mmCIF file of C-alpha atoms and ligand atoms in Angstrom:
data_model
loop_
_atom_site.group_PDB
_atom_site.id
_atom_site.type_symbol
_atom_site.label_atom_id
_atom_site.label_comp_id
_atom_site.label_asym_id
_atom_site.label_seq_id
_atom_site.Cartn_x
_atom_site.Cartn_y
_atom_site.Cartn_z
ATOM 1 C CA UNK A 1 -202.669 29.071 6.550
ATOM 2 C CA UNK A 2 -199.589 27.962 8.425
ATOM 3 C CA UNK A 3 -198.175 26.884 11.984
ATOM 4 C CA UNK A 4 -199.023 29.887 13.511
ATOM 5 C CA UNK A 5 -202.962 28.922 13.722
ATOM 6 C CA UNK A 6 -201.914 25.849 15.172
ATOM 7 C CA UNK A 7 -200.883 26.410 18.695
ATOM 8 C CA UNK A 8 -203.083 26.940 21.524
ATOM 9 C CA UNK A 9 -204.860 30.319 21.918
ATOM 10 C CA UNK A 10 -203.627 31.888 24.607
ATOM 11 C CA UNK A 11 -200.331 30.937 23.358
ATOM 12 C CA UNK A 12 -197.209 32.134 25.549
ATOM 13 C CA UNK A 13 -193.963 32.952 23.968
ATOM 14 C CA UNK A 14 -190.597 33.305 25.110
ATOM 15 C CA UNK A 15 -189.223 37.116 24.359
ATOM 16 C CA UNK A 16 -186.456 37.880 21.841
ATOM 17 C CA UNK A 17 -183.751 39.426 24.564
ATOM 18 C CA UNK A 18 -179.802 39.739 23.374
ATOM 19 C CA UNK A 19 -177.784 37.866 25.049
ATOM 20 C CA UNK A 20 -180.262 36.150 27.418
ATOM 21 C CA UNK A 21 -182.067 33.996 24.450
ATOM 22 C CA UNK A 22 -180.039 31.851 22.494
ATOM 23 C CA UNK A 23 -179.738 29.195 21.788
ATOM 24 C CA UNK A 24 -178.013 27.199 24.615
ATOM 25 C CA UNK A 25 -180.870 29.395 26.949
ATOM 26 C CA UNK A 26 -183.870 28.364 25.434
ATOM 27 C CA UNK A 27 -182.658 24.924 25.568
ATOM 28 C CA UNK A 28 -182.714 25.549 29.435
ATOM 29 C CA UNK A 29 -186.571 26.640 29.331
ATOM 30 C CA UNK A 30 -187.228 23.927 26.685
ATOM 31 C CA UNK A 31 -186.056 20.599 28.820
ATOM 32 C CA UNK A 32 -187.652 23.809 32.895
ATOM 33 C CA UNK A 33 -191.953 23.622 31.248
ATOM 34 C CA UNK A 34 -191.280 24.893 27.081
ATOM 35 C CA UNK A 35 -192.824 27.739 25.789
ATOM 36 C CA UNK A 36 -195.631 27.616 23.041
ATOM 37 C CA UNK A 37 -192.911 29.389 20.114
ATOM 38 C CA UNK A 38 -189.707 31.309 21.157
ATOM 39 C CA UNK A 39 -186.938 34.150 19.067
ATOM 40 C CA UNK A 40 -183.624 34.668 18.347
ATOM 41 C CA UNK A 41 -182.131 37.661 19.682
ATOM 42 C CA UNK A 42 -181.688 40.194 17.720
ATOM 43 C CA UNK A 43 -179.306 40.066 14.937
ATOM 44 C CA UNK A 44 -178.712 42.869 12.124
ATOM 45 C CA UNK A 45 -178.831 41.873 8.435
ATOM 46 C CA UNK A 46 -176.659 43.943 7.077
ATOM 47 C CA UNK A 47 -173.562 42.285 9.304
ATOM 48 C CA UNK A 48 -174.751 39.474 7.910
ATOM 49 C CA UNK A 49 -175.250 40.247 4.516
ATOM 50 C CA UNK A 50 -171.146 42.347 5.362
ATOM 51 C CA UNK A 51 -168.136 40.866 5.986
ATOM 52 C CA UNK A 52 -169.506 40.651 9.358
ATOM 53 C CA UNK A 53 -170.770 37.558 9.219
ATOM 54 C CA UNK A 54 -169.230 35.187 11.423
ATOM 55 C CA UNK A 55 -169.331 37.380 14.479
ATOM 56 C CA UNK A 56 -173.660 37.472 13.486
ATOM 57 C CA UNK A 57 -174.205 34.084 12.079
ATOM 58 C CA UNK A 58 -173.621 32.334 15.482
ATOM 59 C CA UNK A 59 -176.978 34.048 16.762
ATOM 60 C CA UNK A 60 -178.961 32.476 14.026
ATOM 61 C CA UNK A 61 -177.722 28.381 15.478
ATOM 62 C CA UNK A 62 -180.807 26.543 17.165
ATOM 63 C CA UNK A 63 -181.779 22.056 17.808
ATOM 64 C CA UNK A 64 -185.082 20.608 16.836
ATOM 65 C CA UNK A 65 -185.736 21.201 20.445
ATOM 66 C CA UNK A 66 -186.186 25.051 21.080
ATOM 67 C CA UNK A 67 -189.228 24.821 18.443
ATOM 68 C CA UNK A 68 -191.102 26.566 16.611
ATOM 69 C CA UNK A 69 -188.322 29.831 16.082
ATOM 70 C CA UNK A 70 -188.952 32.524 15.152
ATOM 71 C CA UNK A 71 -186.187 33.932 13.166
ATOM 72 C CA UNK A 72 -185.482 38.072 14.314
ATOM 73 C CA UNK A 73 -183.891 40.666 12.173
ATOM 74 C CA UNK A 74 -183.013 44.016 11.916
ATOM 75 C CA UNK A 75 -181.286 46.234 9.805
ATOM 76 C CA UNK A 76 -182.056 49.862 7.162
ATOM 77 C CA UNK A 77 -181.044 47.699 3.775
ATOM 78 C CA UNK A 78 -185.045 46.388 1.886
ATOM 79 C CA UNK A 79 -181.969 43.787 -0.390
ATOM 80 C CA UNK A 80 -180.063 42.304 2.604
ATOM 81 C CA UNK A 81 -183.660 41.801 4.043
ATOM 82 C CA UNK A 82 -184.623 40.203 1.082
ATOM 83 C CA UNK A 83 -181.476 37.646 0.514
ATOM 84 C CA UNK A 84 -181.754 37.657 4.738
ATOM 85 C CA UNK A 85 -185.257 36.142 4.366
ATOM 86 C CA UNK A 86 -184.562 33.675 2.709
ATOM 87 C CA UNK A 87 -181.474 32.539 3.807
ATOM 88 C CA UNK A 88 -183.356 31.703 7.203
ATOM 89 C CA UNK A 89 -185.960 29.770 4.974
ATOM 90 C CA UNK A 90 -183.098 27.352 4.595
ATOM 91 C CA UNK A 91 -181.981 26.825 7.460
ATOM 92 C CA UNK A 92 -185.530 25.596 8.074
ATOM 93 C CA UNK A 93 -186.500 28.728 11.032
ATOM 94 C CA UNK A 94 -191.018 28.203 11.635
ATOM 95 C CA UNK A 95 -190.554 32.702 11.454
ATOM 96 C CA UNK A 96 -189.493 35.237 10.837
ATOM 97 C CA UNK A 97 -189.820 38.651 13.146
ATOM 98 C CA UNK A 98 -189.212 42.164 12.573
ATOM 99 C CA UNK A 99 -187.979 44.428 15.659
ATOM 100 C CA UNK A 100 -189.648 47.484 15.107
ATOM 101 C CA UNK A 101 -189.322 47.986 18.866
ATOM 102 C CA UNK A 102 -185.847 48.190 19.978
ATOM 103 C CA UNK A 103 -184.840 51.448 21.730
ATOM 104 C CA UNK A 104 -181.297 51.639 22.112
ATOM 105 C CA UNK A 105 -179.312 54.680 21.137
ATOM 106 C CA UNK A 106 -177.463 52.478 18.095
ATOM 107 C CA UNK A 107 -179.753 51.668 16.615
ATOM 108 C CA UNK A 108 -182.166 54.399 16.664
ATOM 109 C CA UNK A 109 -179.018 56.615 15.767
ATOM 110 C CA UNK A 110 -178.907 54.330 12.074
ATOM 111 C CA UNK A 111 -182.580 55.316 11.561
ATOM 112 C CA UNK A 112 -183.449 52.046 12.133
ATOM 113 C CA UNK A 113 -185.755 49.452 14.936
ATOM 114 C CA UNK A 114 -187.871 52.011 16.533
ATOM 115 C CA UNK A 115 -186.712 54.779 14.021
ATOM 116 C CA UNK A 116 -189.029 52.891 10.719
ATOM 117 C CA UNK A 117 -192.238 54.288 13.271
ATOM 118 C CA UNK A 118 -191.243 57.845 11.568
ATOM 119 C CA UNK A 119 -190.334 56.572 8.592
ATOM 120 C CA UNK A 120 -192.620 54.196 6.819
ATOM 121 C CA UNK A 121 -192.177 54.413 3.440
ATOM 122 C CA UNK A 122 -188.693 52.389 4.871
ATOM 123 C CA UNK A 123 -190.455 50.168 6.896
ATOM 124 C CA UNK A 124 -192.878 48.724 3.888
ATOM 125 C CA UNK A 125 -190.478 48.860 1.666
ATOM 126 C CA UNK A 126 -188.423 46.074 4.462
ATOM 127 C CA UNK A 127 -191.663 44.362 4.938
ATOM 128 C CA UNK A 128 -192.562 43.439 1.726
ATOM 129 C CA UNK A 129 -189.209 43.181 1.089
ATOM 130 C CA UNK A 130 -189.453 40.464 3.416
ATOM 131 C CA UNK A 131 -192.715 38.632 2.855
ATOM 132 C CA UNK A 132 -191.049 38.302 -0.735
ATOM 133 C CA UNK A 133 -188.272 36.916 0.134
ATOM 134 C CA UNK A 134 -189.200 34.411 2.450
ATOM 135 C CA UNK A 135 -191.791 33.953 -0.737
ATOM 136 C CA UNK A 136 -194.967 32.560 1.601
ATOM 137 C CA UNK A 137 -193.483 29.834 2.384
ATOM 138 C CA UNK A 138 -192.608 30.780 6.768
ATOM 139 C CA UNK A 139 -195.555 33.033 8.687
ATOM 140 C CA UNK A 140 -193.518 37.401 8.942
ATOM 141 C CA UNK A 141 -194.294 39.246 11.874
ATOM 142 C CA UNK A 142 -193.437 41.929 13.166
ATOM 143 C CA UNK A 143 -192.257 43.084 16.649
ATOM 144 C CA UNK A 144 -193.209 46.775 18.234
ATOM 145 C CA UNK A 145 -193.993 49.303 20.801
ATOM 146 C CA UNK A 146 -197.411 51.973 20.837
ATOM 147 C CA UNK A 147 -195.071 54.842 19.793
ATOM 148 C CA UNK A 148 -192.654 56.779 19.430
ATOM 149 C CA UNK A 149 -192.748 59.641 21.768
ATOM 150 C CA UNK A 150 -196.956 59.586 22.028
ATOM 151 C CA UNK A 151 -199.350 56.303 21.481
ATOM 152 C CA UNK A 152 -199.655 56.351 18.023
ATOM 153 C CA UNK A 153 -202.014 53.799 17.122
ATOM 154 C CA UNK A 154 -201.771 54.822 12.415
ATOM 155 C CA UNK A 155 -198.816 53.026 13.552
ATOM 156 C CA UNK A 156 -200.510 49.985 13.810
ATOM 157 C CA UNK A 157 -202.621 50.332 12.057
ATOM 158 C CA UNK A 158 -199.956 51.072 9.256
ATOM 159 C CA UNK A 159 -198.336 47.952 10.412
ATOM 160 C CA UNK A 160 -202.212 45.936 9.494
ATOM 161 C CA UNK A 161 -202.009 46.775 6.474
ATOM 162 C CA UNK A 162 -199.462 45.098 5.764
ATOM 163 C CA UNK A 163 -201.036 41.505 6.168
ATOM 164 C CA UNK A 164 -198.477 39.990 8.580
ATOM 165 C CA UNK A 165 -199.427 36.819 10.316
ATOM 166 C CA UNK A 166 -198.522 38.120 13.959
ATOM 167 C CA UNK A 167 -197.968 41.529 15.266
ATOM 168 C CA UNK A 168 -196.526 41.833 19.064
ATOM 169 C CA UNK A 169 -196.349 44.732 20.947
ATOM 170 C CA UNK A 170 -194.648 45.395 24.065
ATOM 171 C CA UNK A 171 -196.917 48.028 25.518
ATOM 172 C CA UNK A 172 -194.014 51.729 26.042
ATOM 173 C CA UNK A 173 -193.402 54.237 23.562
ATOM 174 C CA UNK A 174 -189.522 53.667 22.477
ATOM 175 C CA UNK A 175 -189.323 57.065 24.780
ATOM 176 C CA UNK A 176 -191.292 55.723 28.130
ATOM 177 C CA UNK A 177 -187.445 52.959 27.273
ATOM 178 C CA UNK A 178 -188.923 50.232 30.660
ATOM 179 C CA UNK A 179 -189.652 52.957 32.875
ATOM 180 C CA UNK A 180 -193.192 53.070 33.877
ATOM 181 C CA UNK A 181 -195.982 49.973 33.531
ATOM 182 C CA UNK A 182 -196.902 48.885 30.718
ATOM 183 C CA UNK A 183 -200.143 50.128 28.942
ATOM 184 C CA UNK A 184 -202.386 46.898 27.897
ATOM 185 C CA UNK A 185 -205.060 48.697 27.429
ATOM 186 C CA UNK A 186 -204.246 50.844 24.424
ATOM 187 C CA UNK A 187 -203.061 46.967 23.523
ATOM 188 C CA UNK A 188 -205.928 45.521 23.164
ATOM 189 C CA UNK A 189 -206.948 48.914 21.398
ATOM 190 C CA UNK A 190 -204.563 47.649 18.469
ATOM 191 C CA UNK A 191 -206.241 44.168 19.252
ATOM 192 C CA UNK A 192 -209.565 45.698 18.003
ATOM 193 C CA UNK A 193 -208.688 47.342 14.723
ATOM 194 C CA UNK A 194 -206.842 44.087 13.977
ATOM 195 C CA UNK A 195 -210.763 43.093 14.459
ATOM 196 C CA UNK A 196 -211.567 45.988 11.610
ATOM 197 C CA UNK A 197 -208.187 45.826 9.285
ATOM 198 C CA UNK A 198 -206.353 41.767 9.036
ATOM 199 C CA UNK A 199 -208.839 39.061 11.138
ATOM 200 C CA UNK A 200 -205.513 36.724 9.746
ATOM 201 C CA UNK A 201 -203.161 38.608 12.090
ATOM 202 C CA UNK A 202 -201.927 37.146 14.853
ATOM 203 C CA UNK A 203 -202.119 39.771 18.300
ATOM 204 C CA UNK A 204 -199.200 39.551 20.750
ATOM 205 C CA UNK A 205 -198.972 41.072 24.131
ATOM 206 C CA UNK A 206 -195.880 42.092 25.924
ATOM 207 C CA UNK A 207 -194.899 43.593 29.019
ATOM 208 C CA UNK A 208 -193.937 42.604 33.176
ATOM 209 C CA UNK A 209 -195.620 39.975 32.917
ATOM 210 C CA UNK A 210 -194.543 37.526 35.846
ATOM 211 C CA UNK A 211 -196.606 34.543 35.166
ATOM 212 C CA UNK A 212 -198.329 32.099 32.886
ATOM 213 C CA UNK A 213 -201.760 33.516 35.020
ATOM 214 C CA UNK A 214 -201.696 36.505 35.116
ATOM 215 C CA UNK A 215 -200.794 35.871 31.373
ATOM 216 C CA UNK A 216 -203.319 34.150 31.006
ATOM 217 C CA UNK A 217 -205.990 36.676 32.469
ATOM 218 C CA UNK A 218 -204.545 40.209 30.493
ATOM 219 C CA UNK A 219 -205.418 37.140 27.663
ATOM 220 C CA UNK A 220 -208.391 37.088 27.998
ATOM 221 C CA UNK A 221 -209.601 40.853 29.786
ATOM 222 C CA UNK A 222 -207.855 42.005 25.815
ATOM 223 C CA UNK A 223 -209.088 39.514 24.091
ATOM 224 C CA UNK A 224 -205.660 38.628 22.922
ATOM 225 C CA UNK A 225 -204.102 35.717 20.685
ATOM 226 C CA UNK A 226 -200.500 35.310 22.203
ATOM 227 C CA UNK A 227 -198.902 36.386 24.971
ATOM 228 C CA UNK A 228 -195.526 37.579 25.433
ATOM 229 C CA UNK A 229 -192.900 37.172 28.967
ATOM 230 C CA UNK A 230 -189.198 38.111 28.681
ATOM 231 C CA UNK A 231 -187.717 39.271 31.582
ATOM 232 C CA UNK A 232 -190.026 36.795 34.116
ATOM 233 C CA UNK A 233 -187.825 34.104 33.056
ATOM 234 C CA UNK A 234 -185.387 35.429 35.680
ATOM 235 C CA UNK A 235 -187.718 34.263 38.393
ATOM 236 C CA UNK A 236 -188.287 31.900 37.283
ATOM 237 C CA UNK A 237 -187.315 29.018 34.553
ATOM 238 C CA UNK A 238 -190.518 26.761 35.123
ATOM 239 C CA UNK A 239 -192.259 30.093 34.229
ATOM 240 C CA UNK A 240 -193.382 28.345 31.161
ATOM 241 C CA UNK A 241 -195.201 25.782 32.968
ATOM 242 C CA UNK A 242 -199.215 24.634 32.618
ATOM 243 C CA UNK A 243 -201.679 22.966 34.677
ATOM 244 C CA UNK A 244 -200.767 23.877 38.413
ATOM 245 C CA UNK A 245 -198.223 26.925 38.288
ATOM 246 C CA UNK A 246 -194.355 25.031 39.503
ATOM 247 C CA UNK A 247 -193.240 27.529 42.519
ATOM 248 C CA UNK A 248 -189.266 28.009 42.022
ATOM 249 C CA UNK A 249 -189.044 29.272 45.126
ATOM 250 C CA UNK A 250 -189.952 26.167 46.122
ATOM 251 C CA UNK A 251 -187.196 24.457 44.101
ATOM 252 C CA UNK A 252 -184.240 22.951 46.221
ATOM 253 C CA UNK A 253 -180.265 25.135 46.615
ATOM 254 C CA UNK A 254 -178.977 21.737 44.834
ATOM 255 C CA UNK A 255 -182.251 21.628 41.827
ATOM 256 C CA UNK A 256 -180.788 25.616 41.246
ATOM 257 C CA UNK A 257 -177.620 24.724 41.723
ATOM 258 C CA UNK A 258 -177.588 21.383 39.503
ATOM 259 C CA UNK A 259 -180.051 23.586 36.912
ATOM 260 C CA UNK A 260 -176.981 26.768 37.394
ATOM 261 C CA UNK A 261 -175.170 23.687 35.885
ATOM 262 C CA UNK A 262 -176.999 21.965 33.195
ATOM 263 C CA UNK A 263 -176.736 25.789 31.904
ATOM 264 C CA UNK A 264 -173.102 26.248 32.327
ATOM 265 C CA UNK A 265 -172.073 22.816 30.362
ATOM 266 C CA UNK A 266 -174.139 23.605 28.204
ATOM 267 C CA UNK A 267 -173.020 27.313 27.627
ATOM 268 C CA UNK A 268 -169.377 24.795 27.351
ATOM 269 C CA UNK A 269 -170.496 22.560 24.869
ATOM 270 C CA UNK A 270 -172.683 24.622 23.285
ATOM 271 C CA UNK A 271 -169.369 28.026 22.602
ATOM 272 C CA UNK A 272 -166.376 27.971 20.854
ATOM 273 C CA UNK A 273 -163.575 29.466 23.069
ATOM 274 C CA UNK A 274 -164.133 33.417 22.331
ATOM 275 C CA UNK A 275 -167.096 32.797 21.340
ATOM 276 C CA UNK A 276 -170.209 34.422 23.351
ATOM 277 C CA UNK A 277 -168.125 36.041 26.322
ATOM 278 C CA UNK A 278 -168.826 34.128 29.726
ATOM 279 C CA UNK A 279 -169.781 36.899 31.344
ATOM 280 C CA UNK A 280 -173.433 36.879 29.439
ATOM 281 C CA UNK A 281 -173.198 33.904 32.328
ATOM 282 C CA UNK A 282 -173.193 35.764 35.283
ATOM 283 C CA UNK A 283 -176.766 37.053 34.080
ATOM 284 C CA UNK A 284 -177.816 33.455 35.435
ATOM 285 C CA UNK A 285 -176.989 33.737 38.319
ATOM 286 C CA UNK A 286 -178.823 35.672 39.963
ATOM 287 C CA UNK A 287 -181.963 33.102 38.736
ATOM 288 C CA UNK A 288 -180.684 30.030 39.302
ATOM 289 C CA UNK A 289 -178.599 31.233 42.616
ATOM 290 C CA UNK A 290 -180.915 32.271 44.294
ATOM 291 C CA UNK A 291 -183.152 31.893 47.781
ATOM 292 C CA UNK A 292 -181.570 29.766 50.104
ATOM 293 C CA UNK A 293 -178.916 30.329 53.438
ATOM 294 C CA UNK A 294 -175.156 31.718 51.901
ATOM 295 C CA UNK A 295 -176.888 32.395 48.171
ATOM 296 C CA UNK A 296 -175.520 35.768 48.222
ATOM 297 C CA UNK A 297 -171.572 35.363 48.794
ATOM 298 C CA UNK A 298 -172.665 32.578 46.182
ATOM 299 C CA UNK A 299 -173.125 34.208 43.397
ATOM 300 C CA UNK A 300 -169.654 36.806 44.152
ATOM 301 C CA UNK A 301 -167.760 34.250 44.082
ATOM 302 C CA UNK A 302 -169.207 32.355 40.406
ATOM 303 C CA UNK A 303 -169.273 35.799 38.940
ATOM 304 C CA UNK A 304 -165.768 35.642 39.625
ATOM 305 C CA UNK A 305 -164.852 32.683 37.509
ATOM 306 C CA UNK A 306 -162.649 33.260 34.232
ATOM 307 C CA UNK A 307 -163.865 30.039 32.300
ATOM 308 C CA UNK A 308 -166.400 28.158 32.056
ATOM 309 C CA UNK A 309 -164.260 25.102 33.289
ATOM 310 C CA UNK A 310 -163.982 27.244 37.010
ATOM 311 C CA UNK A 311 -167.463 27.560 37.229
ATOM 312 C CA UNK A 312 -168.367 23.842 37.375
ATOM 313 C CA UNK A 313 -166.098 22.866 39.473
ATOM 314 C CA UNK A 314 -166.879 25.425 41.944
ATOM 315 C CA UNK A 315 -170.916 24.478 41.444
ATOM 316 C CA UNK A 316 -169.629 20.779 41.956
ATOM 317 C CA UNK A 317 -167.884 21.754 45.123
ATOM 318 C CA UNK A 318 -171.060 23.466 46.675
HETATM 319 C C1 LIG B 401 -182.062 42.094 27.871
HETATM 320 C C2 LIG B 401 -182.260 42.724 26.845
HETATM 321 C C3 LIG B 401 -182.268 42.179 25.400
HETATM 322 C C4 LIG B 401 -183.484 42.298 24.750
HETATM 323 N N1 LIG B 401 -183.712 42.054 24.140
HETATM 324 C C5 LIG B 401 -184.355 42.334 22.152
HETATM 325 C C6 LIG B 401 -184.686 41.798 21.284
HETATM 326 O O1 LIG B 401 -182.657 40.943 20.947
HETATM 327 N N2 LIG B 401 -185.233 41.897 20.390
HETATM 328 C C7 LIG B 401 -186.596 42.917 21.024
HETATM 329 O O2 LIG B 401 -187.241 42.802 20.561
HETATM 330 N N3 LIG B 401 -186.825 43.073 22.057
HETATM 331 C C8 LIG B 401 -185.921 42.518 22.740
HETATM 332 N N4 LIG B 401 -186.224 43.252 24.039
HETATM 333 C C9 LIG B 401 -187.150 43.257 25.094
HETATM 334 C C10 LIG B 401 -188.305 41.927 25.177
HETATM 335 O O3 LIG B 401 -188.149 41.180 24.100
HETATM 336 C C11 LIG B 401 -189.289 42.732 25.645
HETATM 337 O O4 LIG B 401 -190.199 43.742 24.647
HETATM 338 C C12 LIG B 401 -189.616 43.614 27.130
HETATM 339 O O5 LIG B 401 -188.063 43.083 28.417
HETATM 340 C C13 LIG B 401 -190.484 43.975 28.354
HETATM 341 O O6 LIG B 401 -190.628 42.405 28.369
HETATM 342 P P1 LIG B 401 -190.641 41.723 29.957
HETATM 343 O O7 LIG B 401 -191.370 42.983 30.807
HETATM 344 O O8 LIG B 401 -191.396 40.073 29.720
HETATM 345 O O9 LIG B 401 -189.118 41.664 30.243
HETATM 346 C C14 LIG B 401 -184.879 42.832 25.398
HETATM 347 C C15 LIG B 401 -185.095 43.132 27.339
HETATM 348 C C16 LIG B 401 -184.453 43.119 27.205
HETATM 349 C C17 LIG B 401 -184.430 43.322 29.040
#
């Protein structure tokens, strides 16, 4: 038994998104309509176990309101996964997730993330090192894609043989990046494999889900334990609302501005000068400052602010 077994079915997960799902945004989402499970941004274990640690450790910052929270890690050296897993247990994370799906050039070039689909010997060493580091105290999971160049279910068979607590599948191959619609039928096939190979591994589907209702339908159709949502949160910070959907378009201009102000203030009190560039806030501007007269002009003004103080002043004055 671990905490995953006690989550509702289907459970809804806020997907890991680098430069997006930091502690600040997770707190904002939790304050609007909490997800059942959160992930950190991906953190490089080889960097973490090097003199570069201070730059990366901040990605692991969290508060009691973003719970349960899984730390997502990536890298190349099994010994660094082992050491990091021990540390993550001590830090109080609810689980550890291995990123075996990121398709970006930098990660692929060094043989990490989605490239591990083509290096299963290293993938298994990484999983084992992490599981040993976690020592059964917290669950270990993997987030991956459907394959490298083509859909390749032998990869999921292989992963299911590793006694993972959870397997999250983004329904595209590495080659497809984000360019085609997610293949949910193939996610459903992995779910069927799970029954044969590893009945205790929870299966989470991911890709293009924009509303909770859509996620519920997909979970039912493909018999999935959980649904992970990434970019949909940009369309509606209240996306995880249970029962009657909270529609972002029904919120007033003032409510939207107030929520952005809350986000900016939390950002300012969480991150010291330069710890996180202010431009990362621009990713959210379009979410909050949207759907009312003058929103475009207001965004243009806000996105040129060079400090959180200037941003807050502008948000108060509108
Ligand atoms: C800006 C951005 C950053 C991302 N960073 C990560 C990451 O750190 N780790 C990860 O596993 N996936 C990452 N992803 C992929 C998402 O977790 C998710 O798999 C993908 O966006 C598909 O889901 P969606 O259609 O619900 O957005 C990122 C995606 C985006 C858009």
